[in-house]
Backbone as CSV, one residue per row, in Angstrom:
resi,resn,N_x,N_y,N_z,CA_x,CA_y,CA_z,C_x,C_y,C_z
1,MET,-136.107,-111.812,-1.178,-136.556,-110.742,-0.321,-135.391,-110.222,0.510
2,ILE,-135.251,-108.900,0.579,-134.170,-108.253,1.303,-134.745,-107.613,2.563
3,THR,-134.165,-107.972,3.722,-134.593,-107.384,4.985,-133.364,-106.924,5.766
4,LEU,-133.593,-105.972,6.673,-132.563,-105.507,7.586,-132.970,-105.948,8.988
5,ARG,-131.995,-106.424,9.754,-132.289,-106.914,11.103,-131.077,-106.707,11.999
6,GLU,-131.287,-106.934,13.279,-130.181,-106.897,14.240,-129.239,-108.073,13.959
7,PHE,-127.995,-107.921,14.366,-127.030,-109.012,14.231,-127.307,-110.089,15.269
8,LYS,-126.993,-111.324,14.902,-127.162,-112.482,15.784,-125.811,-113.193,15.920
9,ALA,-125.654,-113.923,17.015,-124.402,-114.654,17.254,-124.072,-115.588,16.089
10,GLN,-125.098,-116.180,15.485,-124.850,-117.123,14.389,-124.370,-116.446,13.093
11,ASP,-124.364,-115.110,13.065,-123.827,-114.384,11.901,-122.305,-114.380,11.888
12,ALA,-121.683,-114.641,13.030,-120.231,-114.497,13.161,-119.432,-115.201,12.066
13,PRO,-119.674,-116.469,11.747,-118.854,-117.111,10.712,-118.980,-116.425,9.339
14,PHE,-120.165,-115.913,9.053,-120.383,-115.245,7.764,-119.691,-113.882,7.738
15,ILE,-119.726,-113.177,8.861,-119.031,-111.893,8.967,-117.532,-112.110,8.790
16,ILE,-117.001,-113.085,9.507,-115.562,-113.376,9.440,-115.155,-113.745,8.016
17,ASN,-115.923,-114.625,7.396,-115.624,-115.037,6.023,-115.622,-113.842,5.077
18,THR,-116.634,-112.999,5.186,-116.763,-111.860,4.273,-115.660,-110.845,4.495
19,LEU,-115.368,-110.521,5.755,-114.388,-109.472,6.041,-112.943,-109.959,5.973
20,ASN,-112.743,-111.213,5.648,-111.407,-111.711,5.332,-111.202,-111.862,3.829
21,ASP,-112.148,-111.369,3.044,-112.056,-111.366,1.587,-111.533,-109.994,1.155
22,GLU,-110.326,-109.964,0.632,-109.700,-108.689,0.255,-110.470,-107.945,-0.830
23,GLN,-111.231,-108.649,-1.654,-112.051,-107.942,-2.653,-113.173,-107.170,-1.976
24,VAL,-113.692,-107.684,-0.873,-114.746,-106.997,-0.124,-114.165,-105.812,0.641
25,THR,-113.022,-105.992,1.285,-112.465,-104.958,2.163,-111.600,-103.924,1.445
26,ARG,-111.351,-104.119,0.186,-110.467,-103.227,-0.565,-110.820,-101.756,-0.383
27,TYR,-112.103,-101.429,-0.435,-112.542,-100.040,-0.339,-113.215,-99.717,0.989
28,LEU,-113.027,-100.554,1.996,-113.594,-100.278,3.309,-112.578,-99.549,4.179
29,SER,-113.076,-98.882,5.196,-112.217,-98.176,6.145,-111.237,-99.130,6.800
30,SER,-110.044,-98.636,7.037,-109.042,-99.459,7.718,-109.326,-99.577,9.210
31,LYS,-110.407,-98.952,9.704,-110.797,-99.178,11.102,-111.385,-100.584,11.275
32,ILE,-111.759,-101.233,10.163,-112.204,-102.625,10.215,-110.949,-103.494,10.220
33,PRO,-110.767,-104.297,11.270,-109.528,-105.094,11.367,-109.367,-106.067,10.195
34,PHE,-108.107,-106.283,9.823,-107.786,-107.283,8.805,-106.471,-107.931,9.210
35,PRO,-106.401,-109.218,9.418,-107.498,-110.172,9.258,-108.557,-109.986,10.351
36,TYR,-109.758,-110.427,10.040,-110.914,-110.290,10.918,-111.082,-111.591,11.699
37,THR,-111.156,-111.482,13.023,-111.140,-112.658,13.887,-112.505,-112.932,14.535
38,GLN,-112.592,-114.047,15.209,-113.789,-114.388,15.979,-114.042,-113.332,17.054
39,ALA,-112.987,-112.881,17.709,-113.132,-111.850,18.745,-113.679,-110.556,18.149
40,ASP,-113.223,-110.193,16.942,-113.743,-108.998,16.266,-115.236,-109.145,15.998
41,ALA,-115.639,-110.305,15.504,-117.053,-110.549,15.194,-117.900,-110.534,16.464
42,ASN,-117.396,-111.141,17.536,-118.139,-111.148,18.797,-118.355,-109.726,19.308
43,TRP,-117.302,-108.906,19.260,-117.425,-107.514,19.694,-118.440,-106.774,18.825
44,TRP,-118.348,-106.961,17.507,-119.246,-106.264,16.590,-120.709,-106.609,16.892
45,ILE,-120.992,-107.883,17.050,-122.369,-108.338,17.278,-122.904,-107.822,18.623
46,SER,-122.079,-107.865,19.661,-122.563,-107.509,20.996,-122.492,-106.017,21.293
47,GLN,-121.556,-105.278,20.676,-121.367,-103.874,21.016,-121.275,-102.943,19.817
48,GLY,-120.412,-103.248,18.880,-120.088,-102.325,17.793,-121.248,-101.943,16.909
49,SER,-122.201,-102.835,16.742,-123.326,-102.567,15.850,-124.464,-101.817,16.542
50,LYS,-124.277,-101.464,17.803,-125.333,-100.817,18.593,-125.140,-99.293,18.665
51,ASN,-126.141,-98.630,19.250,-126.056,-97.203,19.602,-125.985,-96.265,18.410
52,GLY,-126.990,-96.280,17.574,-126.991,-95.419,16.410,-128.187,-94.510,16.328
53,VAL,-128.478,-94.063,15.119,-129.562,-93.109,14.898,-130.926,-93.780,14.918
54,ILE,-130.935,-95.081,14.692,-132.188,-95.837,14.752,-131.966,-96.973,15.741
55,ASP,-132.692,-98.032,15.667,-132.570,-99.113,16.647,-131.130,-99.593,16.817
56,ALA,-130.365,-99.591,15.777,-128.950,-99.947,15.846,-128.229,-99.121,14.812
57,THR,-126.977,-98.846,15.071,-126.211,-98.067,14.112,-125.961,-98.873,12.847
58,ALA,-125.947,-100.178,12.978,-125.720,-101.049,11.823,-126.684,-102.219,11.880
59,LYS,-127.053,-102.667,10.710,-127.990,-103.791,10.602,-127.400,-104.844,9.670
60,ALA,-127.794,-106.071,9.939,-127.438,-107.162,9.035,-128.366,-107.097,7.830
61,ILE,-127.815,-107.350,6.658,-128.608,-107.468,5.432,-128.877,-108.950,5.241
62,GLU,-130.140,-109.285,5.115,-130.542,-110.671,4.930,-131.246,-110.801,3.580
63,VAL,-130.862,-111.806,2.817,-131.457,-112.069,1.508,-132.066,-113.468,1.546
64,ASN,-133.378,-113.520,1.418,-134.095,-114.802,1.466,-133.670,-115.651,2.661
65,GLY,-133.570,-114.989,3.822,-133.236,-115.688,5.053,-131.763,-115.943,5.288
66,GLN,-130.892,-115.538,4.353,-129.458,-115.766,4.478,-128.730,-114.455,4.764
67,PHE,-127.766,-114.488,5.696,-126.940,-113.322,5.975,-126.146,-112.961,4.722
68,ALA,-126.157,-111.674,4.345,-125.467,-111.248,3.130,-124.479,-110.114,3.362
69,GLY,-124.693,-109.311,4.406,-123.794,-108.180,4.608,-124.246,-107.281,5.736
70,CYS,-123.781,-106.039,5.677,-124.001,-105.072,6.747,-124.236,-103.695,6.148
71,ILE,-125.105,-102.917,6.796,-125.333,-101.531,6.399,-125.637,-100.735,7.650
72,GLY,-125.191,-99.495,7.687,-125.450,-98.668,8.850,-125.317,-97.195,8.553
73,ILE,-125.804,-96.403,9.485,-125.677,-94.952,9.413,-125.079,-94.481,10.729
74,THR,-123.925,-93.850,10.649,-123.257,-93.322,11.825,-123.661,-91.869,11.995
75,PRO,-124.245,-91.533,13.137,-124.711,-90.152,13.327,-123.555,-89.181,13.507
76,GLY,-123.769,-87.965,13.023,-122.807,-86.899,13.249,-122.960,-86.350,14.661
77,GLU,-122.037,-85.492,15.042,-122.069,-84.905,16.376,-122.078,-83.390,16.289
78,PHE,-122.526,-82.767,17.366,-122.538,-81.325,17.521,-123.283,-80.671,16.364
79,GLU,-122.658,-79.772,15.630,-123.348,-79.083,14.536,-123.679,-80.013,13.369
80,TYR,-123.136,-81.215,13.384,-123.432,-82.213,12.347,-124.446,-83.246,12.850
81,SER,-125.151,-82.945,13.929,-126.039,-83.917,14.570,-127.261,-84.279,13.741
82,HIS,-127.525,-83.550,12.672,-128.654,-83.879,11.798,-128.175,-84.530,10.494
83,SER,-126.922,-84.954,10.504,-126.344,-85.680,9.366,-125.875,-87.047,9.838
84,GLY,-125.829,-87.970,8.916,-125.296,-89.287,9.213,-124.549,-89.830,8.019
85,GLU,-123.517,-90.625,8.287,-122.726,-91.226,7.213,-123.135,-92.678,7.026
86,ILE,-123.493,-93.015,5.811,-123.883,-94.380,5.483,-122.634,-95.190,5.127
87,GLY,-122.651,-96.437,5.535,-121.581,-97.358,5.185,-122.172,-98.747,5.034
88,TYR,-121.528,-99.576,4.243,-122.064,-100.915,3.987,-121.003,-101.803,3.379
89,TRP,-121.249,-103.100,3.489,-120.442,-104.104,2.788,-121.332,-105.314,2.528
90,LEU,-120.960,-106.035,1.503,-121.785,-107.150,1.045,-120.883,-108.309,0.647
91,ASN,-121.264,-109.512,1.033,-120.527,-110.694,0.610,-120.495,-110.738,-0.914
92,LYS,-119.364,-111.109,-1.451,-119.136,-111.110,-2.901,-120.170,-111.937,-3.671
93,ALA,-120.690,-112.984,-3.052,-121.691,-113.836,-3.711,-122.967,-113.068,-4.052
94,TYR,-123.175,-111.918,-3.418,-124.404,-111.137,-3.619,-124.188,-109.877,-4.456
95,TRP,-122.985,-109.661,-4.942,-122.697,-108.464,-5.739,-123.483,-108.471,-7.048
96,GLY,-123.808,-107.292,-7.541,-124.410,-107.120,-8.862,-125.864,-107.538,-8.965
97,GLN,-126.558,-107.678,-7.850,-127.951,-108.129,-7.872,-128.935,-107.058,-7.395
98,GLY,-128.449,-105.840,-7.148,-129.326,-104.769,-6.675,-129.619,-104.832,-5.190
99,ILE,-128.947,-105.711,-4.480,-129.220,-105.910,-3.051,-128.802,-104.697,-2.239
100,ILE,-127.613,-104.180,-2.480,-127.151,-103.044,-1.681,-127.981,-101.806,-1.994
101,THR,-128.416,-101.647,-3.234,-129.284,-100.513,-3.590,-130.567,-100.563,-2.765
102,ARG,-131.174,-101.725,-2.666,-132.407,-101.866,-1.883,-132.142,-101.665,-0.394
103,ALA,-131.021,-102.175,0.105,-130.674,-102.001,1.514,-130.453,-100.517,1.841
104,ILE,-129.829,-99.782,0.926,-129.635,-98.336,1.113,-130.995,-97.647,1.225
105,GLU,-131.906,-97.984,0.334,-133.245,-97.382,0.376,-133.941,-97.687,1.693
106,LEU,-133.864,-98.940,2.141,-134.529,-99.338,3.376,-133.982,-98.588,4.590
107,ILE,-132.671,-98.539,4.722,-132.102,-97.915,5.915,-132.275,-96.403,5.892
108,CYS,-132.209,-95.790,4.711,-132.430,-94.338,4.629,-133.868,-93.994,5.006
109,ASN,-134.819,-94.749,4.489,-136.224,-94.508,4.844,-136.426,-94.639,6.351
110,GLU,-135.819,-95.655,6.942,-135.946,-95.879,8.381,-135.301,-94.734,9.173
111,ALA,-134.118,-94.319,8.771,-133.418,-93.244,9.480,-134.180,-91.921,9.378
112,PHE,-134.677,-91.599,8.190,-135.429,-90.357,8.024,-136.723,-90.379,8.837
113,ALA,-137.366,-91.530,8.932,-138.643,-91.634,9.645,-138.471,-91.695,11.161
114,GLN,-137.368,-92.272,11.651,-137.240,-92.548,13.078,-136.209,-91.705,13.813
115,SER,-135.613,-90.731,13.150,-134.573,-89.937,13.808,-134.659,-88.489,13.342
116,ASN,-133.774,-87.666,13.872,-133.712,-86.266,13.457,-132.773,-86.051,12.273
117,ILE,-132.326,-87.137,11.667,-131.422,-87.046,10.514,-132.131,-86.361,9.347
118,ASN,-131.467,-85.352,8.784,-131.973,-84.630,7.626,-131.129,-84.892,6.384
119,ARG,-129.871,-85.310,6.591,-128.935,-85.524,5.477,-128.149,-86.795,5.747
120,ILE,-128.094,-87.650,4.744,-127.273,-88.857,4.812,-126.244,-88.751,3.694
121,PHE,-124.989,-88.993,4.044,-123.942,-88.907,3.022,-123.111,-90.178,3.016
122,GLY,-122.520,-90.430,1.875,-121.613,-91.553,1.713,-120.300,-91.064,1.139
123,ALA,-119.201,-91.568,1.661,-117.866,-91.253,1.175,-117.333,-92.508,0.485
124,VAL,-117.043,-92.394,-0.805,-116.709,-93.567,-1.608,-115.315,-93.420,-2.229
125,PHE,-114.510,-94.454,-2.069,-113.186,-94.491,-2.695,-113.326,-94.410,-4.214
126,ALA,-112.456,-93.626,-4.866,-112.380,-93.661,-6.323,-112.121,-95.113,-6.732
127,GLY,-112.762,-95.547,-7.773,-112.604,-96.924,-8.230,-113.724,-97.832,-7.776
128,ASN,-114.450,-97.446,-6.741,-115.549,-98.266,-6.242,-116.832,-97.873,-6.990
129,THR,-116.839,-98.186,-8.266,-117.956,-97.768,-9.125,-119.274,-98.449,-8.752
130,GLY,-119.215,-99.664,-8.238,-120.438,-100.352,-7.826,-121.147,-99.589,-6.720
131,SER,-120.382,-99.115,-5.756,-120.960,-98.348,-4.656,-121.521,-97.018,-5.154
132,MET,-120.797,-96.361,-6.027,-121.278,-95.089,-6.585,-122.607,-95.284,-7.318
133,LYS,-122.697,-96.320,-8.121,-123.930,-96.598,-8.867,-125.087,-96.901,-7.924
134,ALA,-124.821,-97.669,-6.871,-125.878,-98.024,-5.913,-126.410,-96.775,-5.214
135,LEU,-125.530,-95.866,-4.833,-125.980,-94.636,-4.178,-126.830,-93.787,-5.124
136,ILE,-126.379,-93.638,-6.347,-127.140,-92.846,-7.328,-128.507,-93.479,-7.582
137,LYS,-128.554,-94.802,-7.742,-129.834,-95.488,-7.952,-130.760,-95.334,-6.753
138,SER,-130.182,-95.095,-5.565,-130.966,-94.929,-4.343,-131.345,-93.469,-4.075
139,GLY,-131.086,-92.594,-5.039,-131.500,-91.202,-4.899,-130.448,-90.255,-4.361
140,PHE,-129.222,-90.725,-4.207,-128.133,-89.852,-3.773,-127.597,-89.068,-4.963
141,GLU,-127.050,-87.891,-4.680,-126.392,-87.077,-5.700,-124.941,-86.872,-5.301
142,GLN,-124.076,-86.824,-6.309,-122.673,-86.563,-6.006,-122.506,-85.080,-5.710
143,GLU,-121.855,-84.786,-4.596,-121.627,-83.409,-4.165,-120.217,-82.930,-4.469
144,ALA,-119.250,-83.816,-4.303,-117.862,-83.366,-4.394,-116.930,-84.535,-4.641
145,VAL,-115.733,-84.192,-5.079,-114.633,-85.139,-5.139,-113.478,-84.490,-4.379
146,LEU,-113.074,-85.125,-3.301,-111.966,-84.634,-2.494,-110.706,-85.354,-2.970
147,LYS,-109.829,-84.607,-3.598,-108.658,-85.211,-4.232,-107.668,-85.756,-3.218
148,GLN,-107.297,-87.010,-3.444,-106.314,-87.732,-2.631,-106.601,-87.603,-1.133
149,ALA,-107.861,-87.632,-0.769,-108.270,-87.472,0.632,-108.188,-88.772,1.422
150,ILE,-108.131,-89.898,0.735,-108.067,-91.195,1.399,-106.683,-91.791,1.142
151,TYR,-106.094,-92.338,2.198,-104.813,-93.029,2.073,-104.963,-94.396,2.728
152,LYS,-104.852,-95.448,1.949,-104.983,-96.803,2.469,-103.987,-97.714,1.768
153,ASN,-103.291,-98.489,2.567,-102.333,-99.473,2.063,-101.341,-98.879,1.069
154,GLY,-100.853,-97.680,1.387,-99.826,-97.055,0.567,-100.329,-96.386,-0.697
155,VAL,-101.644,-96.247,-0.852,-102.225,-95.664,-2.069,-103.145,-94.496,-1.686
156,PHE,-103.054,-93.390,-2.440,-103.986,-92.285,-2.286,-105.175,-92.509,-3.212
157,TYR,-106.366,-92.211,-2.704,-107.601,-92.310,-3.473,-108.360,-90.993,-3.379
158,ASN,-109.025,-90.628,-4.462,-109.978,-89.530,-4.367,-111.193,-90.032,-3.598
159,ASN,-111.817,-89.129,-2.840,-112.987,-89.457,-2.040,-114.207,-88.808,-2.699
160,HIS,-115.125,-89.623,-3.196,-116.339,-89.133,-3.845,-117.444,-89.036,-2.788
161,ILE,-117.987,-87.848,-2.605,-119.012,-87.607,-1.592,-120.380,-87.543,-2.260
162,PHE,-121.306,-88.365,-1.757,-122.684,-88.415,-2.240,-123.598,-88.084,-1.059
163,SER,-124.750,-87.473,-1.348,-125.685,-87.192,-0.250,-127.128,-87.315,-0.717
164,LYS,-127.977,-87.499,0.288,-129.424,-87.545,0.078,-130.057,-86.777,1.233
165,LEU,-131.001,-85.921,0.922,-131.712,-85.159,1.932,-133.062,-85.764,2.211
166,LYS,-133.537,-85.570,3.429,-134.835,-86.092,3.823,-135.939,-85.601,2.873
167,ALA,-135.841,-84.375,2.439,-136.855,-83.786,1.564,-136.817,-84.300,0.132
168,ASP,-135.723,-84.975,-0.243,-135.577,-85.440,-1.651,-136.577,-86.507,-2.024
């Protein structure tokens, strides 16, 4: 069973372990510190995961009672205030099981029902085919490919933009 919940202090070791795995962080934003420390996890749990479009901007993904990852929607501002950007990561032990696809569905349904969000979009690094497949399976459509729009660790990546509308 897959559920979304608020972060708890006891999630810290699992967050640290997951975000210190280079296979997990390879396609994540460089705003996530690497290496990831106890102080980073404490800040995330107490502050960083709060203040979003729904009860929290980010939620812990739990699989059969075990912490598995994170998913969230960051609200846009000003003229983009009815849009939100989805982001997520999952511990490698849970990859390929449809967990992130279900988590995407859950958080999108919650955001559409509990906020003024009309459009949710995801920006995906070229090469992150697992994420692209999960978004498509969750009802997202690819809108664009922004060529060499992402630069991380000395490499340019195309940015694949996917979106889902409340009416879809």
